[in-house]
mmCIF file of C-alpha atoms and ligand atoms in Angstrom:
data_model
loop_
_atom_site.group_PDB
_atom_site.id
_atom_site.type_symbol
_atom_site.label_atom_id
_atom_site.label_comp_id
_atom_site.label_asym_id
_atom_site.label_seq_id
_atom_site.Cartn_x
_atom_site.Cartn_y
_atom_site.Cartn_z
ATOM 1 C CA MET A 110 -38.425 -0.197 45.879
ATOM 2 C CA SER A 111 -37.917 2.563 48.754
ATOM 3 C CA ALA A 112 -37.805 6.755 47.382
ATOM 4 C CA PRO A 113 -34.402 8.031 47.127
ATOM 5 C CA SER A 114 -33.571 9.784 50.285
ATOM 6 C CA MET A 115 -30.528 12.316 49.231
ATOM 7 C CA THR A 116 -30.727 14.920 46.677
ATOM 8 C CA LEU A 117 -27.507 15.384 44.474
ATOM 9 C CA PHE A 118 -27.303 18.663 42.900
ATOM 10 C CA HIS A 119 -26.234 17.685 39.155
ATOM 11 C CA ASN A 120 -25.372 19.078 36.137
ATOM 12 C CA PRO A 121 -24.652 16.193 33.298
ATOM 13 C CA ALA A 122 -21.347 18.402 31.735
ATOM 14 C CA SER A 123 -20.079 18.572 35.580
ATOM 15 C CA PRO A 124 -16.457 16.190 36.182
ATOM 16 C CA PHE A 125 -17.286 16.706 39.849
ATOM 17 C CA VAL A 126 -20.362 15.769 39.506
ATOM 18 C CA ARG A 127 -19.493 12.457 37.717
ATOM 19 C CA LYS A 128 -16.968 11.442 39.947
ATOM 20 C CA VAL A 129 -19.892 11.506 42.306
ATOM 21 C CA MET A 130 -22.532 9.360 40.107
ATOM 22 C CA VAL A 131 -20.003 6.889 39.138
ATOM 23 C CA LEU A 132 -19.380 5.885 42.792
ATOM 24 C CA LEU A 133 -22.977 5.445 43.909
ATOM 25 C CA HIS A 134 -23.118 3.109 40.692
ATOM 26 C CA GLU A 135 -19.980 1.473 41.301
ATOM 27 C CA THR A 136 -21.651 0.922 45.429
ATOM 28 C CA GLY A 137 -24.973 -0.102 44.270
ATOM 29 C CA GLN A 138 -26.494 3.586 45.821
ATOM 30 C CA LEU A 139 -27.892 5.145 42.786
ATOM 31 C CA ASN A 140 -31.508 4.433 43.957
ATOM 32 C CA ARG A 141 -30.740 6.716 47.184
ATOM 33 C CA VAL A 142 -30.490 9.609 45.625
ATOM 34 C CA ALA A 143 -32.753 12.037 43.273
ATOM 35 C CA LEU A 144 -31.067 14.444 40.819
ATOM 36 C CA GLN A 145 -31.791 17.968 40.897
ATOM 37 C CA HIS A 146 -30.221 19.664 38.407
ATOM 38 C CA SER A 147 -28.647 22.795 38.203
ATOM 39 C CA GLN A 148 -27.863 25.363 35.292
ATOM 40 C CA LEU A 149 -24.631 26.980 36.503
ATOM 41 C CA SER A 150 -21.565 29.023 35.883
ATOM 42 C CA PRO A 151 -20.087 31.660 38.500
ATOM 43 C CA VAL A 152 -21.922 34.883 36.540
ATOM 44 C CA SER A 153 -24.960 32.845 36.039
ATOM 45 C CA PRO A 154 -25.989 31.491 39.783
ATOM 46 C CA ASP A 155 -28.753 28.570 40.984
ATOM 47 C CA ALA A 156 -30.597 30.084 43.695
ATOM 48 C CA ALA A 157 -32.138 26.894 44.903
ATOM 49 C CA LEU A 158 -28.206 25.735 45.405
ATOM 50 C CA ASN A 159 -27.217 28.960 46.531
ATOM 51 C CA ARG A 160 -29.312 28.539 49.249
ATOM 52 C CA ASP A 161 -28.237 24.904 50.161
ATOM 53 C CA ASN A 162 -24.631 25.463 49.355
ATOM 54 C CA PRO A 163 -23.509 29.500 49.894
ATOM 55 C CA LEU A 164 -20.490 28.709 47.336
ATOM 56 C CA GLY A 165 -22.683 27.915 44.870
ATOM 57 C CA LYS A 166 -21.211 25.145 43.721
ATOM 58 C CA ILE A 167 -21.943 21.689 42.223
ATOM 59 C CA PRO A 168 -21.967 18.690 43.011
ATOM 60 C CA ALA A 169 -23.853 19.290 46.899
ATOM 61 C CA LEU A 170 -25.728 16.496 48.663
ATOM 62 C CA ARG A 171 -28.935 16.887 50.952
ATOM 63 C CA LEU A 172 -29.511 14.473 53.036
ATOM 64 C CA ALA A 173 -32.415 13.226 54.503
ATOM 65 C CA ASP A 174 -32.535 15.226 57.667
ATOM 66 C CA GLY A 175 -32.077 18.487 55.543
ATOM 67 C CA THR A 176 -27.675 18.616 56.184
ATOM 68 C CA VAL A 177 -25.703 19.988 53.119
ATOM 69 C CA LEU A 178 -22.787 18.263 52.189
ATOM 70 C CA HIS A 179 -19.805 19.885 49.906
ATOM 71 C CA ASP A 180 -17.299 19.349 47.987
ATOM 72 C CA SER A 181 -16.968 16.114 45.939
ATOM 73 C CA ARG A 182 -14.604 15.065 47.872
ATOM 74 C CA VAL A 183 -16.711 15.155 51.278
ATOM 75 C CA ILE A 184 -19.186 13.944 49.121
ATOM 76 C CA LEU A 185 -17.448 10.896 48.201
ATOM 77 C CA ASP A 186 -15.941 10.290 51.721
ATOM 78 C CA TYR A 187 -19.540 10.230 53.150
ATOM 79 C CA LEU A 188 -21.612 8.230 50.471
ATOM 80 C CA ASP A 189 -18.032 5.694 50.371
ATOM 81 C CA GLN A 190 -19.232 5.317 54.440
ATOM 82 C CA GLN A 191 -23.003 4.455 53.442
ATOM 83 C CA HIS A 192 -22.598 0.786 51.429
ATOM 84 C CA VAL A 193 -21.416 -2.541 53.193
ATOM 85 C CA GLY A 194 -19.286 -3.337 49.950
ATOM 86 C CA ASN A 195 -15.156 -2.764 49.845
ATOM 87 C CA PRO A 196 -14.498 0.901 50.704
ATOM 88 C CA LEU A 197 -13.241 3.231 47.160
ATOM 89 C CA ILE A 198 -11.865 5.319 49.413
ATOM 90 C CA PRO A 199 -9.283 3.356 51.513
ATOM 91 C CA ARG A 200 -9.720 3.478 55.652
ATOM 92 C CA GLU A 201 -6.229 3.648 56.867
ATOM 93 C CA GLY A 202 -2.780 3.541 55.803
ATOM 94 C CA HIS A 203 -0.790 4.555 53.482
ATOM 95 C CA ALA A 204 -2.791 3.537 50.722
ATOM 96 C CA ARG A 205 -5.050 6.109 52.050
ATOM 97 C CA TRP A 206 -2.545 9.603 51.564
ATOM 98 C CA ARG A 207 -1.716 8.200 48.438
ATOM 99 C CA ARG A 208 -4.782 6.935 46.539
ATOM 100 C CA LEU A 209 -6.502 10.116 48.096
ATOM 101 C CA THR A 210 -2.852 12.410 46.331
ATOM 102 C CA LEU A 211 -3.481 10.314 43.155
ATOM 103 C CA ALA A 212 -7.377 11.690 43.740
ATOM 104 C CA SER A 213 -6.161 15.455 44.310
ATOM 105 C CA MET A 214 -4.083 15.126 41.623
ATOM 106 C CA ALA A 215 -6.918 14.426 39.284
ATOM 107 C CA ASP A 216 -9.074 16.912 41.031
ATOM 108 C CA GLY A 217 -6.052 19.278 40.068
ATOM 109 C CA ILE A 218 -6.316 18.533 36.731
ATOM 110 C CA MET A 219 -10.396 19.086 37.218
ATOM 111 C CA ASP A 220 -9.779 22.693 38.420
ATOM 112 C CA ALA A 221 -7.978 23.940 35.797
ATOM 113 C CA SER A 222 -9.782 22.404 33.127
ATOM 114 C CA VAL A 223 -12.957 24.632 34.346
ATOM 115 C CA MET A 224 -11.049 27.765 35.128
ATOM 116 C CA ILE A 225 -9.923 27.314 31.445
ATOM 117 C CA ARG A 226 -13.396 26.944 30.266
ATOM 118 C CA TYR A 227 -14.704 29.623 32.279
ATOM 119 C CA GLU A 228 -11.826 31.807 30.698
ATOM 120 C CA LEU A 229 -12.840 31.105 27.433
ATOM 121 C CA ALA A 230 -16.453 31.260 27.261
ATOM 122 C CA LEU A 231 -17.437 33.347 29.855
ATOM 123 C CA ARG A 232 -15.279 36.313 29.419
ATOM 124 C CA PRO A 233 -14.918 38.297 25.592
ATOM 125 C CA PRO A 234 -12.427 37.157 23.972
ATOM 126 C CA GLU A 235 -10.368 41.069 23.791
ATOM 127 C CA LYS A 236 -9.778 40.305 27.743
ATOM 128 C CA HIS A 237 -8.937 36.383 27.761
ATOM 129 C CA TRP A 238 -5.745 36.598 29.907
ATOM 130 C CA ASN A 239 -3.738 33.959 27.533
ATOM 131 C CA GLU A 240 -0.069 33.818 29.745
ATOM 132 C CA TRP A 241 -2.592 32.662 32.203
ATOM 133 C CA LEU A 242 -4.628 30.214 30.045
ATOM 134 C CA ASP A 243 -1.082 28.510 29.404
ATOM 135 C CA ALA A 244 0.191 28.015 33.069
ATOM 136 C CA GLN A 245 -3.258 26.015 33.801
ATOM 137 C CA ARG A 246 -3.055 23.887 30.724
ATOM 138 C CA ASP A 247 0.766 23.087 31.518
ATOM 139 C CA LYS A 248 -0.960 22.137 35.582
ATOM 140 C CA ILE A 249 -2.970 20.013 33.425
ATOM 141 C CA ARG A 250 0.116 18.597 31.508
ATOM 142 C CA ARG A 251 2.519 18.091 34.279
ATOM 143 C CA ALA A 252 -0.414 16.600 36.530
ATOM 144 C CA LEU A 253 -0.547 14.070 33.350
ATOM 145 C CA THR A 254 3.144 13.851 32.722
ATOM 146 C CA LEU A 255 3.205 12.145 36.743
ATOM 147 C CA LEU A 256 0.247 9.508 36.085
ATOM 148 C CA GLU A 257 1.918 8.283 32.608
ATOM 149 C CA LYS A 258 5.063 8.106 34.387
ATOM 150 C CA ASP A 259 4.233 6.777 37.901
ATOM 151 C CA ALA A 260 0.101 5.873 38.549
ATOM 152 C CA ILE A 261 -0.312 3.443 35.713
ATOM 153 C CA ALA A 262 -0.294 0.371 37.249
ATOM 154 C CA GLU A 263 -1.552 1.905 40.558
ATOM 155 C CA LEU A 264 -4.500 2.766 38.318
ATOM 156 C CA THR A 265 -4.846 -0.323 37.145
ATOM 157 C CA SER A 266 -4.669 -2.097 40.434
ATOM 158 C CA HIS A 267 -8.029 -1.273 41.240
ATOM 159 C CA PHE A 268 -11.205 0.707 39.922
ATOM 160 C CA ASP A 269 -11.353 3.541 43.320
ATOM 161 C CA ILE A 270 -10.972 6.730 44.693
ATOM 162 C CA ALA A 271 -8.315 7.605 42.757
ATOM 163 C CA ALA A 272 -9.012 5.768 39.314
ATOM 164 C CA ILE A 273 -12.561 7.028 39.396
ATOM 165 C CA SER A 274 -11.138 10.505 39.851
ATOM 166 C CA VAL A 275 -8.738 10.442 37.547
ATOM 167 C CA ALA A 276 -10.797 8.280 34.845
ATOM 168 C CA CYS A 277 -13.898 11.516 35.362
ATOM 169 C CA ALA A 278 -10.899 14.001 35.011
ATOM 170 C CA LEU A 279 -9.389 13.122 31.317
ATOM 171 C CA GLY A 280 -13.470 12.437 29.935
ATOM 172 C CA TYR A 281 -14.062 16.132 31.117
ATOM 173 C CA LEU A 282 -10.190 16.929 28.882
ATOM 174 C CA ASP A 283 -12.143 15.026 26.160
ATOM 175 C CA LEU A 284 -15.636 16.750 26.444
ATOM 176 C CA ARG A 285 -13.982 20.927 26.633
ATOM 177 C CA HIS A 286 -10.132 20.662 25.811
ATOM 178 C CA PRO A 287 -9.925 17.958 22.983
ATOM 179 C CA ASP A 288 -7.015 20.895 21.438
ATOM 180 C CA LEU A 289 -5.191 19.249 23.919
ATOM 181 C CA GLU A 290 -5.072 16.219 22.791
ATOM 182 C CA TRP A 291 -3.754 14.565 25.924
ATOM 183 C CA ARG A 292 -3.191 11.151 24.851
ATOM 184 C CA ASP A 293 -0.118 12.310 22.186
ATOM 185 C CA ALA A 294 1.777 12.431 25.176
ATOM 186 C CA ASN A 295 1.055 9.585 27.057
ATOM 187 C CA PRO A 296 0.112 6.516 26.008
ATOM 188 C CA GLN A 297 -0.146 4.561 28.995
ATOM 189 C CA LEU A 298 -2.632 6.225 30.278
ATOM 190 C CA ALA A 299 -4.796 6.697 27.031
ATOM 191 C CA GLY A 300 -4.925 2.592 27.359
ATOM 192 C CA TRP A 301 -5.835 2.660 30.968
ATOM 193 C CA TYR A 302 -8.629 4.884 29.929
ATOM 194 C CA PHE A 303 -9.510 3.298 27.115
ATOM 195 C CA GLU A 304 -10.671 0.153 29.161
ATOM 196 C CA VAL A 305 -12.227 1.805 32.413
ATOM 197 C CA SER A 306 -14.516 3.720 29.745
ATOM 198 C CA GLN A 307 -16.161 0.879 29.393
ATOM 199 C CA ARG A 308 -17.076 0.287 33.243
ATOM 200 C CA PRO A 309 -21.677 0.575 33.567
ATOM 201 C CA SER A 310 -20.430 2.977 35.590
ATOM 202 C CA MET A 311 -18.176 4.937 33.366
ATOM 203 C CA LEU A 312 -20.723 4.551 29.812
ATOM 204 C CA ALA A 313 -23.949 5.729 32.213
ATOM 205 C CA THR A 314 -22.217 9.093 32.921
ATOM 206 C CA ILE A 315 -20.809 9.962 29.426
ATOM 207 C CA PRO A 316 -20.990 13.685 30.324
ATOM 208 C CA LYS A 317 -23.338 15.607 28.077
ATOM 209 C CA VAL A 318 -23.088 19.702 27.566
HETATM 210 C C1 LIG Y 678 -15.420 21.793 42.267
HETATM 211 C C2 LIG Y 678 -16.544 22.168 42.212
HETATM 212 C C3 LIG Y 678 -17.077 22.977 40.960
HETATM 213 O O1 LIG Y 678 -16.148 23.534 40.387
HETATM 214 C C4 LIG Y 678 -15.574 20.254 44.222
HETATM 215 O O2 LIG Y 678 -16.792 20.070 44.403
HETATM 216 O O3 LIG Y 678 -14.779 19.435 44.074
HETATM 217 N N1 LIG Y 678 -13.779 21.607 44.762
HETATM 218 C C5 LIG Y 678 -15.371 21.325 44.650
HETATM 219 N N2 LIG Y 678 -17.788 22.994 40.338
HETATM 220 C C6 LIG Y 678 -17.829 24.032 39.498
HETATM 221 C C7 LIG Y 678 -18.836 23.155 38.168
HETATM 222 S S1 LIG Y 678 -18.320 22.038 37.002
HETATM 223 O O4 LIG Y 678 -17.825 22.444 36.003
HETATM 224 O O5 LIG Y 678 -18.577 21.047 37.772
HETATM 225 C C8 LIG Y 678 -19.781 24.966 39.574
HETATM 226 O O6 LIG Y 678 -20.506 24.658 40.650
HETATM 227 N N3 LIG Y 678 -18.994 26.140 39.140
HETATM 228 C C9 LIG Y 678 -19.706 27.263 39.639
HETATM 229 C C10 LIG Y 678 -18.842 28.432 40.403
HETATM 230 O O7 LIG Y 678 -19.613 29.431 40.649
HETATM 231 O O8 LIG Y 678 -17.675 28.012 40.498
#
């Protein structure tokens, strides 16, 4: 087996990194990527990462020629063009925009969830902005409602960019925001998530703190 040619700035708690890892599993490319652990927050940056990604965010992927790709959407797009199996991001047509929009919905859930996490874990309690926190939670609830109402059949149909992204978003809610009890209002999504959580790619990437 040849040595990995790419390096992924990685943390096992990051839902954005998890999307990349799940795609690598699903497309048989795990052995092409070495993982570089990155412990960071917006107020405690990772200097090595900053040299490769000035935005200081993970995931970032360094290619063999030194080129660095970010963010997770760009990395997924790149990696999905590096294997010979069925694409996990449709290359054209209505399916492409629809699946990417569902994926974007999931990314928005992750963004709001990570923002809430930073506010609660990094800012002193007396400075917490409760209206803002509630507004972020509302974004998450509205997006979940839409997925529950409109997208279950599409998510069930195949485990691609849309399904990977939603699954990683839900996994992160379980990790950081179990208080939201997202399953209560979204039983179909909960059933779907239970099923996809058994996939080897999901089991191998269960978030850890
Ligand atoms: C978001 C990455 C992100 O926020 C993407 O890759 O899709 N739009 C980007 N990553 C977080 C870590 S996480 O909780 O997944 C990050 O790097 N935060 C550090 C910071 O300074 O915001």
